[in-house]
Amino acid sequence: MAVILPPVIKCPLKQKYMGFFSKLFKSKPKPNDLSSPDFKPITGGDATSVETSAIIHCLSMGMANSLIDKFIVERHGTVGEDWDRSIEHFVINDRIPSGVIRCINITSKAGDKAYYFNVSKPMLGTLKMIEMFKK
């Protein structure tokens, strides 16, 4: 024996007002949220000093290195031809927690240059992955 359900009646007023409320209370993505169409993997300053360091938004240091290379390529050209990495180090300062700001020194045709990147998010992601694999 089959069960027969009554037909669903759609109320145009309900659809109209529910659409209004869903638009009103819809959660908006954060300015640099992964789900946002305006997501930028590198934000912040121009990376020319510690105060204007560029912030890397990713969860692994491998991806952070790729993003750093892309950032420098946009300013200096091809790696190996126009510029090369020289010395890399973390900036240690009283005002800056250790292991947060990474300085990348490059040698280019225009001369030596240093770029500063905030890698706190990739470092946290890497530490969480290490903890996960320890278990």
mmCIF file of C-alpha atoms in Angstrom:
data_model
loop_
_atom_site.group_PDB
_atom_site.id
_atom_site.type_symbol
_atom_site.label_atom_id
_atom_site.label_comp_id
_atom_site.label_asym_id
_atom_site.label_seq_id
_atom_site.Cartn_x
_atom_site.Cartn_y
_atom_site.Cartn_z
ATOM 1 C CA MET A 1 0.000 0.000 0.000
ATOM 2 C CA ALA A 2 1.501 3.334 -1.083
ATOM 3 C CA VAL A 3 1.311 6.451 1.044
ATOM 4 C CA ILE A 4 -0.004 9.478 -0.777
ATOM 5 C CA LEU A 5 1.283 12.800 0.506
ATOM 6 C CA PRO A 6 -0.657 16.031 0.074
ATOM 7 C CA PRO A 7 0.727 18.437 -2.547
ATOM 8 C CA VAL A 8 3.166 21.091 -1.344
ATOM 9 C CA ILE A 9 1.701 24.556 -1.620
ATOM 10 C CA LYS A 10 4.243 27.298 -2.140
ATOM 11 C CA CYS A 11 3.360 30.611 -0.600
ATOM 12 C CA PRO A 12 4.804 33.535 -2.614
ATOM 13 C CA LEU A 13 4.769 35.821 0.444
ATOM 14 C CA LYS A 14 6.778 33.321 2.485
ATOM 15 C CA GLN A 15 9.377 32.994 -0.294
ATOM 16 C CA LYS A 16 9.577 36.777 -0.643
ATOM 17 C CA TYR A 17 10.117 37.439 3.068
ATOM 18 C CA MET A 18 12.356 34.431 3.676
ATOM 19 C CA GLY A 19 14.573 35.646 0.826
ATOM 20 C CA PHE A 20 14.784 39.019 2.546
ATOM 21 C CA PHE A 21 15.732 37.468 5.906
ATOM 22 C CA SER A 22 18.279 35.099 4.373
ATOM 23 C CA LYS A 23 19.968 38.057 2.658
ATOM 24 C CA LEU A 24 19.837 40.085 5.850
ATOM 25 C CA PHE A 25 21.342 37.402 8.093
ATOM 26 C CA LYS A 26 23.631 35.757 5.556
ATOM 27 C CA SER A 27 27.147 35.436 6.901
ATOM 28 C CA LYS A 28 29.540 37.513 4.892
ATOM 29 C CA PRO A 29 33.043 36.142 4.246
ATOM 30 C CA LYS A 30 35.876 37.827 6.088
ATOM 31 C CA PRO A 31 38.019 40.156 3.961
ATOM 32 C CA ASN A 32 40.802 37.592 3.487
ATOM 33 C CA ASP A 33 38.885 34.349 3.996
ATOM 34 C CA LEU A 34 39.661 31.389 1.722
ATOM 35 C CA SER A 35 36.011 31.282 0.630
ATOM 36 C CA SER A 36 36.105 34.942 -0.373
ATOM 37 C CA PRO A 37 36.557 35.648 -4.080
ATOM 38 C CA ASP A 38 38.938 38.468 -3.084
ATOM 39 C CA PHE A 39 41.336 36.159 -1.182
ATOM 40 C CA LYS A 40 44.984 37.200 -1.495
ATOM 41 C CA PRO A 41 47.700 34.783 -0.322
ATOM 42 C CA ILE A 42 50.050 37.697 0.455
ATOM 43 C CA THR A 43 48.810 40.849 2.172
ATOM 44 C CA GLY A 44 50.315 43.596 4.277
ATOM 45 C CA GLY A 45 53.133 45.867 3.261
ATOM 46 C CA ASP A 46 55.716 45.930 0.499
ATOM 47 C CA ALA A 47 58.156 43.699 2.463
ATOM 48 C CA THR A 48 60.987 46.239 2.371
ATOM 49 C CA SER A 49 61.307 46.490 6.170
ATOM 50 C CA VAL A 50 60.270 44.664 9.320
ATOM 51 C CA GLU A 51 57.510 47.215 9.907
ATOM 52 C CA THR A 52 56.105 46.770 6.383
ATOM 53 C CA SER A 53 56.544 43.003 6.160
ATOM 54 C CA ALA A 54 54.287 41.059 3.811
ATOM 55 C CA ILE A 55 51.990 38.557 5.548
ATOM 56 C CA ILE A 56 51.912 35.048 4.072
ATOM 57 C CA HIS A 57 48.501 33.301 4.316
ATOM 58 C CA CYS A 58 49.015 29.548 3.936
ATOM 59 C CA LEU A 59 49.454 26.503 6.149
ATOM 60 C CA SER A 60 52.839 25.084 5.162
ATOM 61 C CA MET A 61 56.354 26.422 4.816
ATOM 62 C CA GLY A 62 56.711 24.730 1.423
ATOM 63 C CA MET A 63 53.807 26.763 0.059
ATOM 64 C CA ALA A 64 55.152 29.854 1.844
ATOM 65 C CA ASN A 65 58.477 29.489 0.004
ATOM 66 C CA SER A 66 56.629 29.249 -3.322
ATOM 67 C CA LEU A 67 54.599 32.365 -2.495
ATOM 68 C CA ILE A 68 57.752 34.234 -1.450
ATOM 69 C CA ASP A 69 59.445 33.292 -4.731
ATOM 70 C CA LYS A 70 56.376 34.458 -6.679
ATOM 71 C CA PHE A 71 56.396 37.759 -4.758
ATOM 72 C CA ILE A 72 60.059 38.365 -5.627
ATOM 73 C CA VAL A 73 59.652 37.192 -9.254
ATOM 74 C CA GLU A 74 56.946 39.851 -9.761
ATOM 75 C CA ARG A 75 59.479 42.522 -8.742
ATOM 76 C CA HIS A 76 62.794 41.239 -10.126
ATOM 77 C CA GLY A 77 62.140 38.728 -12.923
ATOM 78 C CA THR A 78 63.242 35.139 -13.392
ATOM 79 C CA VAL A 79 64.951 33.193 -10.617
ATOM 80 C CA GLY A 80 68.505 32.205 -11.557
ATOM 81 C CA GLU A 81 68.727 34.716 -14.400
ATOM 82 C CA ASP A 82 67.706 38.049 -12.872
ATOM 83 C CA TRP A 83 68.108 37.256 -9.168
ATOM 84 C CA ASP A 84 69.190 34.563 -6.688
ATOM 85 C CA ARG A 85 68.529 33.995 -3.013
ATOM 86 C CA SER A 86 71.522 34.567 -0.800
ATOM 87 C CA ILE A 87 71.146 34.617 3.002
ATOM 88 C CA GLU A 88 67.865 33.796 4.764
ATOM 89 C CA HIS A 89 67.268 34.277 8.473
ATOM 90 C CA PHE A 90 64.602 34.948 11.086
ATOM 91 C CA VAL A 91 64.560 38.431 12.589
ATOM 92 C CA ILE A 92 65.064 38.408 16.347
ATOM 93 C CA ASN A 93 64.008 41.589 18.050
ATOM 94 C CA ASP A 94 62.571 42.651 21.416
ATOM 95 C CA ARG A 95 59.350 43.776 19.717
ATOM 96 C CA ILE A 96 58.975 40.698 17.483
ATOM 97 C CA PRO A 97 58.386 37.130 18.700
ATOM 98 C CA SER A 98 61.118 34.822 17.417
ATOM 99 C CA GLY A 99 60.395 32.838 14.284
ATOM 100 C CA VAL A 100 57.709 35.167 12.963
ATOM 101 C CA ILE A 101 59.505 37.517 10.553
ATOM 102 C CA ARG A 102 61.683 35.883 7.923
ATOM 103 C CA CYS A 103 64.253 37.949 6.032
ATOM 104 C CA ILE A 104 65.142 36.853 2.490
ATOM 105 C CA ASN A 105 68.228 38.518 1.025
ATOM 106 C CA ILE A 106 68.564 38.408 -2.730
ATOM 107 C CA THR A 107 71.299 39.304 -5.172
ATOM 108 C CA SER A 108 69.912 40.847 -8.342
ATOM 109 C CA LYS A 109 71.220 42.745 -11.344
ATOM 110 C CA ALA A 110 70.083 45.938 -9.613
ATOM 111 C CA GLY A 111 72.011 45.072 -6.441
ATOM 112 C CA ASP A 112 71.411 43.363 -3.133
ATOM 113 C CA LYS A 113 67.968 43.644 -1.574
ATOM 114 C CA ALA A 114 66.248 42.292 1.552
ATOM 115 C CA TYR A 115 62.571 41.318 1.837
ATOM 116 C CA TYR A 116 60.708 40.654 5.083
ATOM 117 C CA PHE A 117 57.814 38.206 5.390
ATOM 118 C CA ASN A 118 55.540 37.398 8.327
ATOM 119 C CA VAL A 119 55.424 33.579 8.310
ATOM 120 C CA SER A 120 53.564 33.036 11.592
ATOM 121 C CA LYS A 121 50.618 31.262 9.909
ATOM 122 C CA PRO A 122 52.746 28.801 7.888
ATOM 123 C CA MET A 123 54.873 28.108 10.975
ATOM 124 C CA LEU A 124 51.752 27.311 13.044
ATOM 125 C CA GLY A 125 50.437 25.063 10.269
ATOM 126 C CA THR A 126 53.749 23.227 10.052
ATOM 127 C CA LEU A 127 53.908 22.770 13.834
ATOM 128 C CA LYS A 128 50.345 21.382 13.852
ATOM 129 C CA MET A 129 51.236 18.898 11.091
ATOM 130 C CA ILE A 130 54.321 17.777 13.033
ATOM 131 C CA GLU A 131 52.194 17.253 16.160
ATOM 132 C CA MET A 132 49.660 15.284 14.123
ATOM 133 C CA PHE A 133 52.317 12.919 12.746
ATOM 134 C CA LYS A 134 53.873 12.390 16.193
ATOM 135 C CA LYS A 135 50.686 10.696 17.426
#
